[in-house]
PDB file of C-alpha atoms in Angstrom:
ATOM      1  CA  ALA F   1      33.317  79.698  71.783  1.00  0.00           C
ATOM      2  CA  GLN F   2      30.713  76.806  70.715  1.00  0.00           C
ATOM      3  CA  SER F   3      27.236  76.491  71.791  1.00  0.00           C
ATOM      4  CA  VAL F   4      24.060  75.439  70.777  1.00  0.00           C
ATOM      5  CA  THR F   5      20.710  77.881  70.554  1.00  0.00           C
ATOM      6  CA  GLN F   6      17.019  76.470  70.204  1.00  0.00           C
ATOM      7  CA  LEU F   7      14.668  79.263  69.448  1.00  0.00           C
ATOM      8  CA  ASP F   8      11.696  78.301  70.991  1.00  0.00           C
ATOM      9  CA  SER F   9      11.219  76.528  75.010  1.00  0.00           C
ATOM     10  CA  HIS F  10       7.614  75.333  73.846  1.00  0.00           C
ATOM     11  CA  VAL F  11       5.902  74.183  70.953  1.00  0.00           C
ATOM     12  CA  SER F  12       2.432  73.510  70.304  1.00  0.00           C
ATOM     13  CA  VAL F  13       0.738  71.899  67.500  1.00  0.00           C
ATOM     14  CA  SER F  14      -2.249  69.958  66.179  1.00  0.00           C
ATOM     15  CA  GLU F  15      -2.344  66.511  65.278  1.00  0.00           C
ATOM     16  CA  GLY F  16      -1.169  66.227  61.782  1.00  0.00           C
ATOM     17  CA  THR F  17       0.272  69.277  61.189  1.00  0.00           C
ATOM     18  CA  PRO F  18       3.614  70.240  60.324  1.00  0.00           C
ATOM     19  CA  VAL F  19       6.299  70.732  63.188  1.00  0.00           C
ATOM     20  CA  LEU F  20       9.236  72.816  63.386  1.00  0.00           C
ATOM     21  CA  LEU F  21      11.493  73.152  65.934  1.00  0.00           C
ATOM     22  CA  ARG F  22      14.419  75.749  65.674  1.00  0.00           C
ATOM     23  CA  CYS F  23      18.098  75.526  66.207  1.00  0.00           C
ATOM     24  CA  ASN F  24      21.177  77.967  65.744  1.00  0.00           C
ATOM     25  CA  TYR F  25      24.876  76.943  66.450  1.00  0.00           C
ATOM     26  CA  SER F  26      27.940  77.913  66.837  1.00  0.00           C
ATOM     27  CA  SER F  27      31.357  76.317  66.030  1.00  0.00           C
ATOM     28  CA  SER F  28      34.570  77.849  64.849  1.00  0.00           C
ATOM     29  CA  TYR F  29      35.316  74.649  62.453  1.00  0.00           C
ATOM     30  CA  SER F  30      32.859  71.955  60.840  1.00  0.00           C
ATOM     31  CA  PRO F  31      30.609  70.462  63.536  1.00  0.00           C
ATOM     32  CA  SER F  32      28.602  67.369  63.885  1.00  0.00           C
ATOM     33  CA  LEU F  33      25.039  67.816  64.857  1.00  0.00           C
ATOM     34  CA  PHE F  34      22.618  65.771  66.466  1.00  0.00           C
ATOM     35  CA  TRP F  35      18.757  65.585  67.531  1.00  0.00           C
ATOM     36  CA  TYR F  36      18.238  63.613  70.379  1.00  0.00           C
ATOM     37  CA  VAL F  37      14.612  62.918  71.632  1.00  0.00           C
ATOM     38  CA  GLN F  38      13.548  62.242  75.412  1.00  0.00           C
ATOM     39  CA  HIS F  39       9.694  61.641  76.444  1.00  0.00           C
ATOM     40  CA  PRO F  40       8.726  62.171  79.920  1.00  0.00           C
ATOM     41  CA  ASN F  41      10.282  59.626  82.443  1.00  0.00           C
ATOM     42  CA  LYS F  42      12.804  58.144  79.930  1.00  0.00           C
ATOM     43  CA  GLY F  43      16.316  58.826  78.873  1.00  0.00           C
ATOM     44  CA  LEU F  44      17.332  60.197  75.718  1.00  0.00           C
ATOM     45  CA  GLN F  45      17.706  58.808  71.989  1.00  0.00           C
ATOM     46  CA  LEU F  46      19.313  60.090  69.226  1.00  0.00           C
ATOM     47  CA  LEU F  47      16.389  61.246  66.510  1.00  0.00           C
ATOM     48  CA  LEU F  48      19.155  61.729  63.460  1.00  0.00           C
ATOM     49  CA  LYS F  49      22.446  63.299  63.274  1.00  0.00           C
ATOM     50  CA  TYR F  50      24.741  65.409  60.647  1.00  0.00           C
ATOM     51  CA  THR F  51      28.314  64.468  60.184  1.00  0.00           C
ATOM     52  CA  SER F  52      29.145  66.522  56.855  1.00  0.00           C
ATOM     53  CA  ALA F  53      27.710  64.293  54.471  1.00  0.00           C
ATOM     54  CA  ALA F  54      24.299  65.058  52.736  1.00  0.00           C
ATOM     55  CA  THR F  55      22.933  68.605  54.021  1.00  0.00           C
ATOM     56  CA  LEU F  56      19.311  67.176  54.490  1.00  0.00           C
ATOM     57  CA  VAL F  57      19.393  64.710  57.247  1.00  0.00           C
ATOM     58  CA  LYS F  58      16.239  61.620  57.316  1.00  0.00           C
ATOM     59  CA  GLY F  59      15.842  60.617  61.159  1.00  0.00           C
ATOM     60  CA  ILE F  60      14.101  58.064  62.847  1.00  0.00           C
ATOM     61  CA  ASN F  61       9.732  58.644  63.320  1.00  0.00           C
ATOM     62  CA  GLY F  62       9.774  60.871  59.971  1.00  0.00           C
ATOM     63  CA  PHE F  63      11.671  63.265  60.837  1.00  0.00           C
ATOM     64  CA  GLU F  64      14.117  65.083  59.629  1.00  0.00           C
ATOM     65  CA  ALA F  65      16.807  68.344  59.640  1.00  0.00           C
ATOM     66  CA  GLU F  66      18.330  70.351  57.271  1.00  0.00           C
ATOM     67  CA  PHE F  67      22.049  71.555  57.883  1.00  0.00           C
ATOM     68  CA  LYS F  68      22.115  74.891  56.647  1.00  0.00           C
ATOM     69  CA  LYS F  69      25.777  76.856  56.892  1.00  0.00           C
ATOM     70  CA  SER F  70      25.017  79.826  55.730  1.00  0.00           C
ATOM     71  CA  GLU F  71      22.100  80.145  58.144  1.00  0.00           C
ATOM     72  CA  THR F  72      23.945  78.384  60.952  1.00  0.00           C
ATOM     73  CA  SER F  73      20.663  76.374  61.632  1.00  0.00           C
ATOM     74  CA  PHE F  74      20.119  73.145  62.025  1.00  0.00           C
ATOM     75  CA  HIS F  75      15.863  73.209  62.191  1.00  0.00           C
ATOM     76  CA  LEU F  76      14.470  70.021  62.519  1.00  0.00           C
ATOM     77  CA  THR F  77      11.168  68.815  60.755  1.00  0.00           C
ATOM     78  CA  LYS F  78       7.835  66.564  60.533  1.00  0.00           C
ATOM     79  CA  PRO F  79       5.405  66.873  58.237  1.00  0.00           C
ATOM     80  CA  SER F  80       2.391  65.918  60.114  1.00  0.00           C
ATOM     81  CA  ALA F  81       2.696  65.733  63.606  1.00  0.00           C
ATOM     82  CA  HIS F  82       1.340  62.386  65.931  1.00  0.00           C
ATOM     83  CA  MET F  83       0.367  62.433  69.654  1.00  0.00           C
ATOM     84  CA  SER F  84       3.150  60.425  70.597  1.00  0.00           C
ATOM     85  CA  ASP F  85       5.744  63.199  69.260  1.00  0.00           C
ATOM     86  CA  ALA F  86       5.503  64.525  72.438  1.00  0.00           C
ATOM     87  CA  ALA F  87       8.631  64.890  74.186  1.00  0.00           C
ATOM     88  CA  GLU F  88      11.023  67.219  74.519  1.00  0.00           C
ATOM     89  CA  TYR F  89      13.492  68.026  71.632  1.00  0.00           C
ATOM     90  CA  PHE F  90      17.452  68.730  72.140  1.00  0.00           C
ATOM     91  CA  CYS F  91      19.566  70.418  69.182  1.00  0.00           C
ATOM     92  CA  VAL F  92      23.191  69.296  70.282  1.00  0.00           C
ATOM     93  CA  VAL F  93      26.853  70.047  68.776  1.00  0.00           C
ATOM     94  CA  ILE F  94      30.222  68.685  68.481  1.00  0.00           C
ATOM     95  CA  PRO F  95      32.189  71.639  67.575  1.00  0.00           C
ATOM     96  CA  GLY F  96      34.730  70.668  65.314  1.00  0.00           C
ATOM     97  CA  GLY F  97      38.644  71.235  65.169  1.00  0.00           C
ATOM     98  CA  GLY F  98      38.742  68.700  68.403  1.00  0.00           C
ATOM     99  CA  ALA F  99      39.346  65.255  69.505  1.00  0.00           C
ATOM    100  CA  THR F 100      36.324  65.184  72.573  1.00  0.00           C
ATOM    101  CA  ASN F 101      33.384  63.326  71.675  1.00  0.00           C
ATOM    102  CA  LYS F 102      31.896  66.351  74.325  1.00  0.00           C
ATOM    103  CA  LEU F 103      28.020  67.136  73.159  1.00  0.00           C
ATOM    104  CA  ILE F 104      26.985  70.521  73.893  1.00  0.00           C
ATOM    105  CA  PHE F 105      23.267  70.795  74.127  1.00  0.00           C
ATOM    106  CA  GLY F 106      20.780  73.145  73.514  1.00  0.00           C
ATOM    107  CA  THR F 107      18.117  74.235  76.409  1.00  0.00           C
ATOM    108  CA  GLY F 108      15.298  71.856  74.995  1.00  0.00           C
ATOM    109  CA  THR F 109      12.261  72.944  73.192  1.00  0.00           C
ATOM    110  CA  LEU F 110       9.582  71.174  74.761  1.00  0.00           C
ATOM    111  CA  LEU F 111       6.522  69.665  71.928  1.00  0.00           C
ATOM    112  CA  ALA F 112       2.867  69.506  72.651  1.00  0.00           C
ATOM    113  CA  VAL F 113       0.934  67.548  70.705  1.00  0.00           C
ATOM    114  CA  GLN F 114      -3.231  68.678  70.650  1.00  0.00           C
ATOM    115  CA  PRO F 115      -5.730  66.123  69.670  1.00  0.00           C
TER     116      PRO F 115
ATOM    117  CA  GLU A   1      21.572  43.901  74.253  1.00  0.00           C
ATOM    118  CA  ALA A   2      23.575  46.718  73.519  1.00  0.00           C
ATOM    119  CA  GLN A   3      23.004  49.134  76.192  1.00  0.00           C
ATOM    120  CA  VAL A   4      23.793  51.674  79.116  1.00  0.00           C
ATOM    121  CA  THR A   5      22.655  50.789  82.325  1.00  0.00           C
ATOM    122  CA  GLN A   6      22.700  53.446  85.546  1.00  0.00           C
ATOM    123  CA  ASN A   7      22.075  52.202  89.404  1.00  0.00           C
ATOM    124  CA  PRO A   8      20.023  53.336  91.003  1.00  0.00           C
ATOM    125  CA  ARG A   9      17.567  54.661  89.181  1.00  0.00           C
ATOM    126  CA  TYR A  10      16.094  56.742  92.233  1.00  0.00           C
ATOM    127  CA  LEU A  11      18.098  58.144  95.037  1.00  0.00           C
ATOM    128  CA  ILE A  12      17.156  60.216  98.211  1.00  0.00           C
ATOM    129  CA  THR A  13      19.822  60.972 100.450  1.00  0.00           C
ATOM    130  CA  VAL A  14      20.860  63.807 103.084  1.00  0.00           C
ATOM    131  CA  THR A  15      23.789  65.981 102.797  1.00  0.00           C
ATOM    132  CA  GLY A  16      27.177  65.013 103.239  1.00  0.00           C
ATOM    133  CA  LYS A  17      26.695  61.429 103.186  1.00  0.00           C
ATOM    134  CA  LYS A  18      28.475  59.824 100.459  1.00  0.00           C
ATOM    135  CA  LEU A  19      26.881  58.115  97.253  1.00  0.00           C
ATOM    136  CA  THR A  20      28.538  56.371  94.278  1.00  0.00           C
ATOM    137  CA  VAL A  21      26.290  55.983  91.071  1.00  0.00           C
ATOM    138  CA  THR A  22      27.180  53.216  88.995  1.00  0.00           C
ATOM    139  CA  CYS A  23      27.565  52.817  85.205  1.00  0.00           C
ATOM    140  CA  SER A  24      27.928  50.202  82.790  1.00  0.00           C
ATOM    141  CA  GLN A  25      28.094  49.572  78.969  1.00  0.00           C
ATOM    142  CA  ASN A  26      28.305  46.287  77.085  1.00  0.00           C
ATOM    143  CA  MET A  27      29.617  48.119  73.725  1.00  0.00           C
ATOM    144  CA  ASN A  28      33.367  48.134  74.172  1.00  0.00           C
ATOM    145  CA  HIS A  29      32.971  51.941  74.142  1.00  0.00           C
ATOM    146  CA  GLU A  30      36.131  53.768  74.476  1.00  0.00           C
ATOM    147  CA  TYR A  31      34.383  57.208  75.578  1.00  0.00           C
ATOM    148  CA  MET A  32      32.385  57.391  78.691  1.00  0.00           C
ATOM    149  CA  SER A  33      30.925  60.556  80.401  1.00  0.00           C
ATOM    150  CA  TRP A  34      28.699  61.705  82.695  1.00  0.00           C
ATOM    151  CA  TYR A  35      25.871  64.758  82.021  1.00  0.00           C
ATOM    152  CA  ARG A  36      23.610  66.468  84.506  1.00  0.00           C
ATOM    153  CA  GLN A  37      19.893  67.585  83.623  1.00  0.00           C
ATOM    154  CA  ASP A  38      18.480  70.723  85.115  1.00  0.00           C
ATOM    155  CA  PRO A  39      15.210  72.200  84.133  1.00  0.00           C
ATOM    156  CA  GLY A  40      15.833  75.761  81.709  1.00  0.00           C
ATOM    157  CA  LEU A  41      19.517  74.179  81.274  1.00  0.00           C
ATOM    158  CA  GLY A  42      19.931  71.274  78.904  1.00  0.00           C
ATOM    159  CA  LEU A  43      22.534  68.926  79.685  1.00  0.00           C
ATOM    160  CA  ARG A  44      25.972  69.673  80.965  1.00  0.00           C
ATOM    161  CA  GLN A  45      28.493  67.531  81.155  1.00  0.00           C
ATOM    162  CA  ILE A  46      30.598  66.991  84.674  1.00  0.00           C
ATOM    163  CA  TYR A  47      33.249  64.603  83.441  1.00  0.00           C
ATOM    164  CA  TYR A  48      34.283  62.168  80.764  1.00  0.00           C
ATOM    165  CA  SER A  49      36.428  59.389  79.788  1.00  0.00           C
ATOM    166  CA  MET A  50      38.322  58.656  76.399  1.00  0.00           C
ATOM    167  CA  ASN A  51      39.522  55.298  78.135  1.00  0.00           C
ATOM    168  CA  VAL A  52      40.737  53.550  80.680  1.00  0.00           C
ATOM    169  CA  GLU A  53      42.696  55.543  83.758  1.00  0.00           C
ATOM    170  CA  VAL A  54      41.942  58.538  81.282  1.00  0.00           C
ATOM    171  CA  THR A  55      39.393  60.972  82.922  1.00  0.00           C
ATOM    172  CA  ASP A  56      39.074  64.603  82.541  1.00  0.00           C
ATOM    173  CA  LYS A  57      36.763  67.500  83.731  1.00  0.00           C
ATOM    174  CA  GLY A  58      33.606  68.265  81.791  1.00  0.00           C
ATOM    175  CA  ASP A  59      31.925  71.926  82.010  1.00  0.00           C
ATOM    176  CA  VAL A  60      30.528  71.208  86.198  1.00  0.00           C
ATOM    177  CA  PRO A  61      32.965  68.768  88.005  1.00  0.00           C
ATOM    178  CA  GLU A  62      32.310  70.514  91.028  1.00  0.00           C
ATOM    179  CA  GLY A  63      31.692  68.137  93.894  1.00  0.00           C
ATOM    180  CA  TYR A  64      31.925  65.119  91.724  1.00  0.00           C
ATOM    181  CA  LYS A  65      34.471  62.769  91.026  1.00  0.00           C
ATOM    182  CA  VAL A  66      34.807  59.500  89.012  1.00  0.00           C
ATOM    183  CA  SER A  67      37.375  56.970  88.199  1.00  0.00           C
ATOM    184  CA  ARG A  68      37.479  54.395  84.740  1.00  0.00           C
ATOM    185  CA  LYS A  69      39.584  51.000  86.324  1.00  0.00           C
ATOM    186  CA  GLU A  70      37.661  49.048  83.343  1.00  0.00           C
ATOM    187  CA  LYS A  71      36.520  49.827  80.392  1.00  0.00           C
ATOM    188  CA  ARG A  72      32.633  49.069  80.867  1.00  0.00           C
ATOM    189  CA  ASN A  73      32.258  50.862  83.925  1.00  0.00           C
ATOM    190  CA  PHE A  74      32.600  54.423  85.011  1.00  0.00           C
ATOM    191  CA  PRO A  75      31.052  55.115  88.498  1.00  0.00           C
ATOM    192  CA  LEU A  76      30.136  58.989  89.237  1.00  0.00           C
ATOM    193  CA  ILE A  77      31.032  59.715  93.154  1.00  0.00           C
ATOM    194  CA  LEU A  78      29.707  62.637  95.083  1.00  0.00           C
ATOM    195  CA  GLU A  79      31.646  62.731  98.496  1.00  0.00           C
ATOM    196  CA  SER A  80      29.603  65.108 100.059  1.00  0.00           C
ATOM    197  CA  PRO A  81      26.388  65.634  98.433  1.00  0.00           C
ATOM    198  CA  SER A  82      24.741  68.826  98.571  1.00  0.00           C
ATOM    199  CA  PRO A  83      21.018  70.068  97.686  1.00  0.00           C
ATOM    200  CA  ASN A  84      22.635  72.205  94.995  1.00  0.00           C
ATOM    201  CA  GLN A  85      23.257  68.256  93.354  1.00  0.00           C
ATOM    202  CA  THR A  86      19.692  67.489  93.145  1.00  0.00           C
ATOM    203  CA  SER A  87      18.999  66.503  89.280  1.00  0.00           C
ATOM    204  CA  LEU A  88      18.586  63.977  86.780  1.00  0.00           C
ATOM    205  CA  TYR A  89      22.148  62.289  86.147  1.00  0.00           C
ATOM    206  CA  PHE A  90      22.256  60.161  82.610  1.00  0.00           C
ATOM    207  CA  CYS A  91      25.967  58.431  81.623  1.00  0.00           C
ATOM    208  CA  ALA A  92      26.481  58.243  78.257  1.00  0.00           C
ATOM    209  CA  SER A  93      29.321  56.012  76.127  1.00  0.00           C
ATOM    210  CA  SER A  94      30.533  55.420  72.302  1.00  0.00           C
ATOM    211  CA  PHE A  95      33.350  54.863  70.737  1.00  0.00           C
ATOM    212  CA  GLN A  96      35.926  57.399  70.852  1.00  0.00           C
ATOM    213  CA  GLY A  97      35.918  59.447  67.557  1.00  0.00           C
ATOM    214  CA  ARG A  98      34.199  63.219  68.039  1.00  0.00           C
ATOM    215  CA  ARG A  99      31.259  62.224  65.028  1.00  0.00           C
ATOM    216  CA  GLU A 100      30.093  59.219  66.788  1.00  0.00           C
ATOM    217  CA  THR A 101      26.652  58.237  68.243  1.00  0.00           C
ATOM    218  CA  GLN A 102      26.426  58.194  72.193  1.00  0.00           C
ATOM    219  CA  TYR A 103      24.291  56.134  73.981  1.00  0.00           C
ATOM    220  CA  PHE A 104      22.980  56.970  77.213  1.00  0.00           C
ATOM    221  CA  GLY A 105      21.808  55.279  80.344  1.00  0.00           C
ATOM    222  CA  PRO A 106      17.899  55.412  81.620  1.00  0.00           C
ATOM    223  CA  GLY A 107      18.857  58.478  84.094  1.00  0.00           C
ATOM    224  CA  THR A 108      19.693  58.465  88.060  1.00  0.00           C
ATOM    225  CA  ARG A 109      17.142  61.183  89.427  1.00  0.00           C
ATOM    226  CA  LEU A 110      19.038  62.398  92.665  1.00  0.00           C
ATOM    227  CA  LEU A 111      17.449  64.238  95.791  1.00  0.00           C
ATOM    228  CA  VAL A 112      19.939  65.484  98.341  1.00  0.00           C
ATOM    229  CA  LEU A 113      17.570  66.824 101.319  1.00  0.00           C
TER     230      LEU A 113
END
């Protein structure tokens, strides 16, 4: 079965320090992978996506993620956290091999940024 | 402005009282879907539609109905709501094709008493 595992439900960092949010996926075929962010009481916003081009993907607000097929990982990073980065982050996969646009969501990682 | 709109944004209702949550997009997208978000579970797909008059069940369709009579609209219908349908609901749309970025509505927070 296709799935996504976010390894940490909560991550806390200090402002100005690096951010690492971990995601592993399971897919029989070449997947499409996304990171979405949800700020408190807001909808979902796309941060970045991987669709089989470059394995290092740059997104908005200084975030990037690297697709590592050998590790089945798609971790999200940012060199320096900002207070405005505090939000919930979802790793998402569209499994390969089918025509559907169905998104499979991880359970989310809540990022707290301390001053 | 390209957007997905949902109405209402907040709703409190009682068990068994039929309700409809509307979803509309102005981007001429073929694909539309509904998700529910529950703490610790992420988002789970309820129903989806690949085009007008084409709908199918997602992972958690029980207790829900949908229709797709027009390309821009994809209402979610709860014929007889129950407390376990208390949740945050999101509508999403995209062009058909599995790699397409999906655009989400602002969400509808539903409380069923």
